[in-house]
Amino acid sequence: MSATLLETRQITRRFGGLVAVDGVDLDVAEGEVHGLIGPNGAGKTTMLNLLSGHLPSSSGSILFADADVTRHAAEKRAIAGIRRTFQNLKLFKELPALDNVMVGLHASTRSEIFHALLRTPFQRREEREIVERAREALDFVGLGPFADKAAGSLPYGHQRLLEIARAFVARPKLLLLDEPAAGLNGAESKALVDLIRRIRAAGTTTVLVEHHMDVVMPTCDRITVLNYGKLLAKGTPQDIRHNSEVIGAYLGKGSALKRERAAQEGAVHAAP
Ligand SMILES: Nc1ncnc2c1ncn2[C@@H]1O[C@H](COP(=O)(O)OP(=O)(O)OP(=O)(O)O)[C@@H](O)[C@H]1O
């Protein structure tokens, strides 16, 4: 069995009287793709924000690579190897795609930026390496030919891939993807499945928040289900697919899981 890379213990986040994440124990094994699913408002994005350090927790703890990172700021967690994408894309729309990816590699401290401005030979070599690595990341997500295009001029699906390239370029230990399939068409979703598998093969562990079961089910090794901020279930895609509590929590809302089941039934009926 793989080692645990990320662990939350009774992690909780309150917004006034609302408990958005309520005492959740999450375990993510090194090397896996771990799905985080649940109905709208279940607390998935809040959970990602807690993991990345974009929100402080109200109580509970977060262990990453055996270190307690509960009180660490997002920048410190990024340096430790936790990178993320955002549900609402946070690209520099006027800048070329390549520059957007380079941002994922540039140091964030003032002193390092100061040294970069001096442009010593070492700095120039480092800059060439940054460009090279950014190009590799663009190629990896299939956006190599668009390196010089302004991010905002790319089709929406490409912008989603660009956001992943920026998070992945530093080869993080843990990649947090917040609804990467939102707004993608069928072909783009299939390409995303392939990309997530290749990210896994490259050795990066992923936590995937997603409503699209056609992306979650074929990519995830294990899934954690949240409902009203609480842990509802955890298990393999097979376990989750047949868990009556999960089906119940989704079916009432005409949810992704229901659509997926309908599609599967359609496929079964259509089979010769
Ligand atoms: N900054 C905030 N201030 C107040 N309430 C918030 C804040 N962020 C989230 N919430 C509330 O916390 C709950 C969980 O929200 P969250 O966005 O984490 O859910 P989600 O599972 O990601 O939903 P969705 O699938 O719709 O993105 C919701 O009731 C939401 O309104």
Coordinates of N, CA and C in Angstrom, one line a residue, residues 3-240:
A3 N 2.2 5.1 0.6 CA 2.3 6.0 1.7 C 1.2 7.1 1.6
T4 N 0.8 7.7 2.7 CA -0.1 8.8 2.7 C 0.7 10.1 2.5
L5 N 0.2 10.8 1.4 CA 0.9 12.1 1.1 C 0.2 13.2 1.9
L6 N -1.1 13.2 1.9 CA -1.9 14.3 2.5 C -2.9 13.7 3.4
E7 N -3.1 14.3 4.6 CA -4.0 13.8 5.6 C -4.7 15.0 6.3
T8 N -6.0 15.0 6.3 CA -6.6 16.0 7.2 C -7.3 15.3 8.4
R9 N -7.2 16.0 9.5 CA -7.8 15.4 10.7 C -8.9 16.4 11.2
Q10 N -10.1 16.0 11.1 CA -11.2 16.8 11.7 C -11.2 18.2 11.2
I11 N -10.8 18.4 9.9 CA -10.6 19.7 9.4 C -12.0 20.4 9.2
T12 N -12.1 21.6 9.7 CA -13.4 22.3 9.8 C -13.2 23.8 9.4
R13 N -14.2 24.3 8.6 CA -14.2 25.7 8.2 C -15.6 26.3 8.4
R14 N -15.7 27.3 9.2 CA -17.0 27.9 9.4 C -17.0 29.3 8.7
F15 N -18.1 29.6 8.2 CA -18.4 31.0 7.7 C -19.5 31.5 8.5
G16 N -19.3 32.3 9.6 CA -20.3 32.7 10.5 C -21.0 31.4 11.1
G17 N -22.3 31.3 10.9 CA -23.0 30.2 11.5 C -22.9 28.9 10.6
L18 N -22.4 29.1 9.4 CA -22.4 28.0 8.4 C -21.1 27.2 8.5
V19 N -21.3 25.9 8.7 CA -20.1 25.0 8.7 C -19.9 24.4 7.3
A20 N -19.0 25.0 6.5 CA -18.9 24.6 5.1 C -18.1 23.3 5.0
V21 N -17.2 23.1 5.9 CA -16.4 21.8 6.0 C -16.4 21.4 7.5
D22 N -16.9 20.3 7.7 CA -17.3 19.9 9.1 C -16.6 18.6 9.6
G23 N -15.4 18.8 10.2 CA -14.7 17.7 10.8 C -14.4 16.6 9.8
V24 N -13.8 16.9 8.7 CA -13.5 15.9 7.6 C -12.1 15.3 7.8
D25 N -12.1 14.0 7.7 CA -10.8 13.3 7.7 C -10.6 12.8 6.2
L26 N -9.6 13.4 5.6 CA -9.3 13.0 4.2 C -7.9 12.4 4.1
D27 N -7.8 11.3 3.4 CA -6.5 10.6 3.3 C -6.2 10.5 1.8
V28 N -5.1 11.1 1.4 CA -4.7 11.0 -0.1 C -3.4 10.2 -0.1
A29 N -3.4 9.1 -0.8 CA -2.2 8.3 -0.9 C -1.2 8.8 -2.0
E30 N 0.0 8.7 -1.8 CA 1.0 9.1 -2.8 C 0.8 8.4 -4.1
G31 N 0.7 9.2 -5.2 CA 0.6 8.7 -6.5 C -0.8 8.5 -7.0
E32 N -1.8 8.7 -6.2 CA -3.1 8.4 -6.7 C -3.8 9.7 -7.2
V33 N -4.9 9.4 -7.9 CA -5.8 10.5 -8.3 C -7.0 10.3 -7.3
H34 N -7.3 11.3 -6.5 CA -8.3 11.2 -5.5 C -9.4 12.1 -5.8
G35 N -10.6 11.6 -6.0 CA -11.7 12.4 -6.4 C -12.4 13.0 -5.1
L36 N -12.9 14.2 -5.2 CA -13.6 14.9 -4.1 C -14.9 15.3 -4.8
I37 N -16.0 14.6 -4.5 CA -17.3 14.9 -5.1 C -18.4 15.2 -4.1
G38 N -19.5 15.6 -4.6 CA -20.6 15.9 -3.8 C -21.5 17.0 -4.4
P39 N -22.7 17.1 -3.9 CA -23.6 18.1 -4.5 C -23.1 19.5 -4.4
N40 N -23.8 20.4 -5.1 CA -23.4 21.8 -5.0 C -23.5 22.3 -3.6
G41 N -22.5 23.0 -3.1 CA -22.5 23.6 -1.8 C -22.0 22.6 -0.7
A42 N -21.5 21.4 -1.2 CA -21.1 20.3 -0.2 C -19.8 20.7 0.5
G43 N -19.1 21.7 0.0 CA -17.9 22.1 0.7 C -16.6 21.7 -0.1
K44 N -16.7 21.3 -1.3 CA -15.5 20.8 -2.1 C -14.5 21.9 -2.3
T45 N -15.0 23.0 -2.8 CA -14.0 24.1 -3.1 C -13.4 24.7 -1.8
T46 N -14.3 24.7 -0.8 CA -13.7 25.2 0.5 C -12.6 24.2 1.0
M47 N -12.9 23.0 0.8 CA -11.9 21.9 1.2 C -10.6 22.2 0.4
L48 N -10.7 22.4 -0.9 CA -9.5 22.7 -1.7 C -8.7 23.9 -1.2
N49 N -9.5 25.0 -0.9 CA -8.9 26.2 -0.4 C -8.2 25.9 1.0
L50 N -8.7 25.0 1.8 CA -8.1 24.7 3.0 C -6.8 23.9 2.7
L51 N -6.8 23.1 1.7 CA -5.6 22.2 1.4 C -4.5 23.1 0.8
S52 N -4.9 24.1 0.0 CA -3.9 24.9 -0.7 C -3.4 26.1 0.2
G53 N -4.2 26.3 1.3 CA -3.8 27.4 2.2 C -4.4 28.8 1.8
H54 N -5.4 28.7 0.8 CA -6.0 30.0 0.4 C -7.1 30.4 1.4
L55 N -7.4 29.5 2.3 CA -8.3 29.8 3.4 C -7.8 29.1 4.7
P56 N -7.8 29.8 5.8 CA -7.4 29.2 7.1 C -8.5 28.3 7.6
S57 N -8.1 27.2 8.3 CA -9.1 26.4 8.9 C -9.6 27.0 10.2
S58 N -10.8 26.6 10.6 CA -11.3 27.0 11.9 C -10.8 26.1 13.0
S59 N -10.7 24.8 12.6 CA -10.1 23.9 13.5 C -9.7 22.6 12.8
G60 N -9.0 21.7 13.4 CA -8.5 20.5 12.7 C -7.1 20.7 12.2
S61 N -6.5 19.7 11.6 CA -5.1 19.8 11.1 C -4.9 19.2 9.7
I62 N -3.8 19.7 9.1 CA -3.5 19.2 7.7 C -2.0 18.7 7.8
L63 N -1.8 17.5 7.4 CA -0.4 17.0 7.3 C -0.1 16.7 5.8
F64 N 1.0 17.3 5.4 CA 1.4 17.1 4.0 C 2.9 16.6 4.0
A65 N 3.1 15.4 3.4 CA 4.5 14.8 3.4 C 5.1 14.8 4.8
D66 N 4.2 14.4 5.7 CA 4.6 14.2 7.1 C 4.9 15.5 7.9
A67 N 4.6 16.6 7.3 CA 4.8 17.9 8.0 C 3.4 18.5 8.3
D68 N 3.3 19.1 9.5 CA 2.0 19.8 9.8 C 2.0 21.2 9.1
V69 N 1.2 21.3 8.1 CA 1.2 22.6 7.3 C -0.1 23.4 7.6
T70 N -0.8 23.0 8.7 CA -2.1 23.7 9.0 C -2.0 25.2 9.0
R71 N -0.9 25.7 9.6 CA -0.8 27.2 9.7 C 0.0 27.8 8.6
H72 N 0.5 27.0 7.6 CA 1.4 27.5 6.6 C 0.5 28.3 5.5
A73 N 1.1 29.4 5.0 CA 0.4 30.2 4.0 C 0.5 29.5 2.7
A74 N -0.4 29.9 1.7 CA -0.4 29.3 0.4 C 1.0 29.3 -0.3
E75 N 1.7 30.4 -0.2 CA 3.0 30.4 -0.9 C 4.0 29.4 -0.3
K76 N 3.9 29.2 1.0 CA 4.8 28.2 1.6 C 4.4 26.8 1.2
R77 N 3.1 26.6 1.1 CA 2.6 25.2 0.7 C 3.0 25.0 -0.8
A78 N 3.0 26.1 -1.6 CA 3.3 25.9 -3.0 C 4.8 25.5 -3.1
I79 N 5.6 26.2 -2.3 CA 7.1 25.8 -2.4 C 7.3 24.4 -1.9
A80 N 6.4 24.0 -1.0 CA 6.6 22.6 -0.4 C 6.0 21.6 -1.5
G81 N 5.3 22.0 -2.5 CA 4.9 21.1 -3.6 C 3.4 20.9 -3.7
I82 N 2.6 21.9 -3.2 CA 1.2 21.9 -3.4 C 0.8 23.0 -4.4
R83 N 0.3 22.6 -5.6 CA -0.1 23.6 -6.6 C -1.6 23.3 -6.9
R84 N -2.3 24.3 -7.5 CA -3.7 24.2 -7.7 C -4.2 25.0 -8.9
T85 N -5.3 24.6 -9.4 CA -6.0 25.4 -10.4 C -7.3 26.0 -9.7
F86 N -7.9 26.9 -10.4 CA -9.1 27.6 -9.8 C -10.3 27.3 -10.7
Q87 N -11.5 27.2 -10.0 CA -12.7 27.0 -10.7 C -13.0 28.1 -11.7
N88 N -12.8 29.4 -11.2 CA -12.8 30.5 -12.1 C -11.4 30.8 -12.5
L89 N -11.1 30.7 -13.8 CA -9.7 30.7 -14.2 C -9.0 32.0 -13.8
K90 N -7.8 31.9 -13.4 CA -7.0 33.1 -12.9 C -5.8 33.3 -13.8
L91 N -6.1 33.5 -15.1 CA -5.0 33.7 -16.1 C -4.7 35.2 -16.3
F92 N -3.5 35.5 -16.8 CA -3.2 36.8 -17.2 C -3.6 36.9 -18.7
K93 N -4.8 37.4 -19.0 CA -5.4 37.2 -20.3 C -4.6 37.9 -21.4
E94 N -4.0 39.0 -21.1 CA -3.3 39.8 -22.1 C -1.9 39.2 -22.4
L95 N -1.4 38.4 -21.5 CA 0.0 37.8 -21.7 C -0.1 36.5 -22.5
P96 N 1.0 36.2 -23.2 CA 1.1 35.0 -24.0 C 0.9 33.8 -23.1
A97 N 0.5 32.7 -23.7 CA 0.3 31.4 -22.9 C 1.6 31.1 -22.2
L98 N 2.7 31.2 -22.9 CA 4.0 30.8 -22.4 C 4.3 31.5 -21.1
D99 N 4.0 32.9 -21.1 CA 4.3 33.7 -19.9 C 3.4 33.3 -18.7
N100 N 2.2 32.9 -19.0 CA 1.3 32.4 -18.0 C 1.9 31.2 -17.3
V101 N 2.4 30.3 -18.1 CA 3.0 29.1 -17.5 C 4.3 29.4 -16.7
M102 N 5.1 30.4 -17.2 CA 6.3 30.7 -16.6 C 6.1 31.2 -15.1
V103 N 4.9 31.9 -15.0 CA 4.5 32.4 -13.7 C 4.6 31.3 -12.6
G104 N 4.2 30.1 -13.1 CA 4.2 28.9 -12.2 C 5.6 28.5 -11.7
L105 N 6.6 29.1 -12.3 CA 8.0 28.7 -11.9 C 8.7 29.9 -11.2
H106 N 8.3 31.1 -11.4 CA 9.0 32.2 -10.9 C 8.9 32.3 -9.4
A107 N 10.0 32.6 -8.8 CA 10.1 32.7 -7.3 C 9.2 33.8 -6.9
S108 N 8.6 33.7 -5.7 CA 7.6 34.7 -5.3 C 8.2 35.6 -4.2
T109 N 9.4 35.4 -3.7 CA 9.9 36.3 -2.7 C 10.5 37.5 -3.4
R110 N 10.5 38.7 -2.6 CA 11.0 39.9 -3.1 C 12.5 39.8 -3.4
S111 N 13.3 39.2 -2.5 CA 14.7 39.1 -2.7 C 15.1 38.4 -4.0
E112 N 14.3 37.3 -4.3 CA 14.6 36.5 -5.5 C 14.3 37.3 -6.7
I113 N 13.2 38.1 -6.6 CA 12.8 38.9 -7.8 C 13.9 40.0 -8.0
F114 N 14.4 40.6 -6.9 CA 15.5 41.6 -7.0 C 16.7 41.0 -7.7
H115 N 17.1 39.8 -7.3 CA 18.3 39.2 -7.9 C 18.0 38.9 -9.4
A116 N 16.8 38.6 -9.7 CA 16.4 38.3 -11.1 C 16.6 39.6 -11.9
L117 N 16.2 40.7 -11.3 CA 16.3 42.0 -12.0 C 17.8 42.3 -12.4
L118 N 18.7 41.9 -11.5 CA 20.2 42.1 -11.8 C 20.6 41.4 -13.0
R119 N 20.0 40.3 -13.3 CA 20.3 39.5 -14.5 C 21.7 39.1 -14.6
T120 N 22.2 38.4 -13.6 CA 23.5 37.8 -13.6 C 23.5 36.7 -14.6
P121 N 24.7 36.2 -15.1 CA 24.7 35.1 -16.0 C 23.9 33.9 -15.5
F122 N 24.1 33.7 -14.1 CA 23.3 32.6 -13.5 C 21.8 32.9 -13.7
Q123 N 21.4 34.1 -13.5 CA 20.0 34.4 -13.7 C 19.5 34.2 -15.1
R124 N 20.4 34.6 -16.1 CA 20.0 34.4 -17.5 C 19.8 33.0 -17.9
R125 N 20.8 32.2 -17.3 CA 20.7 30.7 -17.6 C 19.4 30.2 -17.0
E126 N 19.1 30.6 -15.7 CA 17.9 30.2 -15.1 C 16.7 30.6 -15.9
E127 N 16.7 31.8 -16.5 CA 15.5 32.2 -17.2 C 15.3 31.3 -18.5
R128 N 16.5 31.0 -19.1 CA 16.4 30.1 -20.3 C 15.7 28.7 -19.9
E129 N 16.1 28.3 -18.7 CA 15.6 27.0 -18.2 C 14.1 27.1 -17.9
I130 N 13.7 28.3 -17.4 CA 12.3 28.5 -17.1 C 11.5 28.5 -18.4
V131 N 12.0 29.1 -19.4 CA 11.3 29.1 -20.7 C 11.2 27.7 -21.2
E132 N 12.3 27.0 -21.1 CA 12.3 25.6 -21.6 C 11.3 24.7 -20.9
R133 N 11.3 24.9 -19.6 CA 10.3 24.0 -18.8 C 8.9 24.4 -19.1
A134 N 8.7 25.7 -19.3 CA 7.3 26.2 -19.6 C 6.8 25.7 -20.9
R135 N 7.8 25.6 -21.9 CA 7.4 25.1 -23.2 C 7.1 23.6 -23.1
E136 N 7.9 22.9 -22.2 CA 7.6 21.4 -22.0 C 6.2 21.2 -21.4
A137 N 5.9 22.1 -20.5 CA 4.6 21.9 -19.8 C 3.4 22.2 -20.8
L138 N 3.7 23.2 -21.7 CA 2.6 23.5 -22.7 C 2.5 22.4 -23.6
D139 N 3.6 21.8 -24.0 CA 3.6 20.6 -24.9 C 2.8 19.5 -24.2
F140 N 3.1 19.3 -22.9 CA 2.5 18.2 -22.1 C 1.0 18.3 -22.2
V141 N 0.4 19.5 -22.1 CA -1.1 19.6 -22.1 C -1.6 19.8 -23.5
G142 N -0.7 19.8 -24.5 CA -1.2 19.9 -25.9 C -1.3 21.3 -26.4
L143 N -0.7 22.3 -25.7 CA -0.9 23.7 -26.1 C 0.4 24.2 -26.7
G144 N 1.4 23.4 -27.0 CA 2.7 23.8 -27.6 C 2.5 24.8 -28.7
P145 N 1.6 24.6 -29.7 CA 1.5 25.5 -30.8 C 0.9 26.9 -30.5
F146 N 0.4 27.0 -29.3 CA -0.2 28.3 -28.9 C 0.6 29.1 -27.9
A147 N 1.9 28.8 -27.8 CA 2.7 29.4 -26.8 C 2.7 30.9 -26.8
D148 N 2.7 31.5 -28.1 CA 2.8 32.9 -28.2 C 1.4 33.6 -28.3
K149 N 0.4 32.9 -28.2 CA -1.0 33.5 -28.3 C -1.4 34.1 -26.9
A150 N -2.0 35.2 -26.9 CA -2.5 35.8 -25.6 C -3.5 34.8 -25.0
A151 N -3.3 34.6 -23.7 CA -4.2 33.6 -23.0 C -5.7 33.8 -23.2
G152 N -6.0 35.1 -23.2 CA -7.5 35.4 -23.4 C -8.0 35.2 -24.7
S153 N -7.1 35.0 -25.7 CA -7.6 34.8 -27.1 C -7.8 33.3 -27.4
L154 N -7.4 32.4 -26.4 CA -7.5 31.0 -26.6 C -9.0 30.6 -26.3
P155 N -9.4 29.5 -27.0 CA -10.8 29.0 -26.7 C -10.8 28.5 -25.2
Y156 N -12.0 28.5 -24.7 CA -12.2 28.3 -23.2 C -11.5 27.0 -22.8
G157 N -11.7 25.9 -23.6 CA -11.1 24.6 -23.2 C -9.6 24.7 -23.1
H158 N -9.0 25.5 -24.0 CA -7.5 25.6 -24.0 C -7.1 26.4 -22.7
Q159 N -8.0 27.4 -22.4 CA -7.6 28.2 -21.2 C -7.6 27.3 -19.9
R160 N -8.5 26.4 -19.9 CA -8.5 25.4 -18.8 C -7.2 24.6 -18.7
L161 N -6.8 24.1 -19.9 CA -5.5 23.4 -20.0 C -4.3 24.2 -19.6
L162 N -4.4 25.5 -20.0 CA -3.3 26.4 -19.7 C -3.2 26.6 -18.2
E163 N -4.3 26.7 -17.5 CA -4.3 26.8 -16.0 C -3.7 25.5 -15.4
I164 N -4.0 24.4 -16.0 CA -3.4 23.1 -15.5 C -1.8 23.1 -15.8
A165 N -1.4 23.6 -17.0 CA 0.0 23.7 -17.3 C 0.7 24.6 -16.3
R166 N 0.1 25.7 -15.9 CA 0.8 26.6 -14.9 C 0.9 25.9 -13.6
A167 N -0.1 25.1 -13.2 CA 0.0 24.5 -11.9 C 1.0 23.3 -11.9
F168 N 1.1 22.7 -13.1 CA 1.9 21.4 -13.2 C 3.3 21.7 -13.5
V169 N 3.7 22.9 -14.1 CA 5.0 23.1 -14.6 C 6.1 22.9 -13.5
A170 N 5.8 23.2 -12.3 CA 6.8 23.0 -11.2 C 6.9 21.6 -10.8
R171 N 6.2 20.7 -11.5 CA 6.1 19.2 -11.1 C 5.8 19.1 -9.6
P172 N 4.6 19.5 -9.2 CA 4.3 19.5 -7.8 C 4.1 18.1 -7.3
K173 N 4.3 17.9 -6.0 CA 4.0 16.6 -5.4 C 2.5 16.4 -5.4
L174 N 1.7 17.5 -5.2 CA 0.3 17.4 -5.1 C -0.4 18.5 -5.9
L175 N -1.2 18.0 -6.8 CA -1.9 19.0 -7.7 C -3.4 19.0 -7.3
L176 N -4.0 20.1 -7.1 CA -5.4 20.3 -6.7 C -6.1 20.9 -7.9
L177 N -7.0 20.1 -8.5 CA -7.8 20.6 -9.7 C -9.2 20.9 -9.3
D178 N -9.6 22.1 -9.5 CA -11.0 22.5 -9.1 C -11.9 22.6 -10.3
E179 N -12.7 21.6 -10.5 CA -13.6 21.5 -11.7 C -12.9 21.8 -13.0
P180 N -11.9 21.0 -13.4 CA -11.2 21.2 -14.6 C -12.1 21.0 -15.9
A181 N -13.2 20.2 -15.7 CA -14.0 19.8 -16.9 C -15.1 20.8 -17.1
A182 N -15.3 21.8 -16.1 CA -16.4 22.7 -16.3 C -16.3 23.5 -17.6
G183 N -17.4 23.4 -18.4 CA -17.5 24.1 -19.6 C -16.8 23.4 -20.8
L184 N -16.3 22.2 -20.6 CA -15.6 21.5 -21.7 C -16.6 20.7 -22.4
N185 N -16.4 20.5 -23.8 CA -17.3 19.6 -24.5 C -16.8 18.2 -24.4
G186 N -17.5 17.2 -25.0 CA -17.2 15.8 -24.8 C -15.8 15.4 -25.2
A187 N -15.4 15.9 -26.4 CA -14.0 15.6 -26.9 C -13.0 16.2 -25.9
E188 N -13.2 17.4 -25.4 CA -12.3 18.0 -24.5 C -12.2 17.3 -23.2
S189 N -13.4 16.8 -22.7 CA -13.4 16.0 -21.5 C -12.6 14.7 -21.6
K190 N -12.7 14.1 -22.8 CA -11.9 12.9 -23.0 C -10.4 13.2 -23.0
A191 N -10.1 14.3 -23.6 CA -8.6 14.7 -23.6 C -8.2 15.0 -22.2
L192 N -9.1 15.5 -21.4 CA -8.7 15.8 -20.0 C -8.5 14.5 -19.2
V193 N -9.3 13.5 -19.5 CA -9.1 12.2 -18.8 C -7.7 11.7 -19.1
D194 N -7.3 11.8 -20.4 CA -6.0 11.4 -20.8 C -4.9 12.2 -20.1
L195 N -5.1 13.5 -20.0 CA -4.1 14.4 -19.4 C -4.0 14.0 -17.9
I196 N -5.1 13.8 -17.2 CA -5.0 13.5 -15.8 C -4.3 12.2 -15.6
R197 N -4.5 11.2 -16.5 CA -3.8 9.9 -16.4 C -2.3 10.1 -16.6
R198 N -1.9 11.0 -17.6 CA -0.5 11.2 -17.8 C 0.1 12.0 -16.7
I199 N -0.6 12.9 -16.0 CA -0.1 13.6 -14.8 C 0.2 12.5 -13.7
R200 N -0.7 11.6 -13.6 CA -0.5 10.5 -12.6 C 0.7 9.7 -13.0
A201 N 0.9 9.3 -14.3 CA 2.0 8.5 -14.7 C 3.3 9.3 -14.5
A202 N 3.3 10.6 -14.5 CA 4.5 11.5 -14.3 C 4.8 11.5 -12.8
G203 N 4.0 10.9 -11.9 CA 4.3 10.9 -10.5 C 3.7 11.9 -9.6
T204 N 2.8 12.7 -10.2 CA 2.2 13.7 -9.4 C 0.9 13.2 -8.8
T205 N 0.6 13.4 -7.5 CA -0.6 13.0 -6.9 C -1.7 14.1 -7.1
T206 N -2.9 13.7 -7.4 CA -3.9 14.7 -7.7 C -5.1 14.6 -6.8
V207 N -5.7 15.7 -6.4 CA -7.0 15.7 -5.8 C -7.9 16.4 -6.8
L208 N -8.9 15.7 -7.2 CA -9.8 16.2 -8.3 C -11.2 16.5 -7.8
V209 N -11.5 17.8 -7.8 CA -12.9 18.2 -7.5 C -13.6 18.3 -8.8
E210 N -14.7 17.6 -9.0 CA -15.4 17.5 -10.3 C -16.8 17.0 -10.2
H211 N -17.7 17.6 -11.0 CA -19.0 17.1 -11.1 C -19.2 16.2 -12.3
H212 N -18.3 16.2 -13.3 CA -18.5 15.4 -14.5 C -18.0 14.0 -14.1
M213 N -18.9 13.1 -14.0 CA -18.6 11.7 -13.6 C -17.9 11.0 -14.7
D214 N -18.0 11.4 -16.0 CA -17.3 10.8 -17.1 C -15.8 11.2 -17.0
V215 N -15.4 12.1 -16.2 CA -14.0 12.4 -15.9 C -13.6 11.8 -14.6
V216 N -14.5 11.8 -13.6 CA -14.1 11.3 -12.3 C -13.9 9.8 -12.3
M217 N -14.9 9.1 -12.8 CA -14.9 7.6 -12.7 C -13.7 6.9 -13.4
P218 N -13.3 7.4 -14.6 CA -12.2 6.7 -15.3 C -10.8 7.1 -14.8
T219 N -10.8 8.2 -14.0 CA -9.4 8.7 -13.6 C -9.1 8.4 -12.2
C220 N -10.1 8.4 -11.3 CA -9.8 8.3 -9.8 C -9.5 6.9 -9.3
D221 N -8.5 6.8 -8.5 CA -8.2 5.6 -7.8 C -9.2 5.4 -6.6
R222 N -9.4 6.6 -5.9 CA -10.3 6.6 -4.8 C -11.1 7.9 -4.8
I223 N -12.2 7.8 -4.1 CA -13.1 9.0 -4.1 C -13.6 9.3 -2.7
T224 N -13.6 10.6 -2.3 CA -14.2 11.0 -1.1 C -15.5 11.8 -1.4
V225 N -16.6 11.5 -0.8 CA -17.8 12.2 -1.1 C -18.2 13.1 0.1
L226 N -18.4 14.4 -0.2 CA -18.9 15.3 0.9 C -20.4 15.6 0.7
N227 N -21.1 15.9 1.7 CA -22.5 16.3 1.7 C -22.7 17.2 2.8
Y228 N -23.2 18.4 2.6 CA -23.4 19.4 3.6 C -22.1 19.5 4.5
G229 N -21.0 19.5 3.9 CA -19.7 19.8 4.6 C -19.2 18.5 5.3
K230 N -20.0 17.5 5.4 CA -19.5 16.3 6.1 C -19.1 15.2 5.2
L231 N -18.2 14.3 5.7 CA -17.8 13.1 4.9 C -19.0 12.2 4.8
L232 N -19.4 11.9 3.6 CA -20.6 11.0 3.4 C -20.1 9.6 3.1
A233 N -19.0 9.5 2.3 CA -18.5 8.1 1.9 C -17.1 8.3 1.4
K234 N -16.3 7.2 1.5 CA -15.1 7.1 0.7 C -14.9 5.7 0.2
G235 N -14.2 5.6 -0.9 CA -14.0 4.3 -1.5 C -13.5 4.3 -3.0
T236 N -13.5 3.2 -3.6 CA -13.1 3.2 -5.0 C -14.3 3.7 -5.8
P237 N -14.0 4.0 -7.1 CA -15.2 4.5 -7.9 C -16.3 3.4 -7.9
Q238 N -15.9 2.1 -7.9 CA -16.9 1.1 -7.9 C -17.7 1.1 -6.6
D239 N -17.1 1.3 -5.5 CA -17.8 1.4 -4.2 C -18.8 2.6 -4.2
I240 N -18.3 3.7 -4.7 CA -19.0 4.9 -4.6 C -20.2 4.9 -5.6

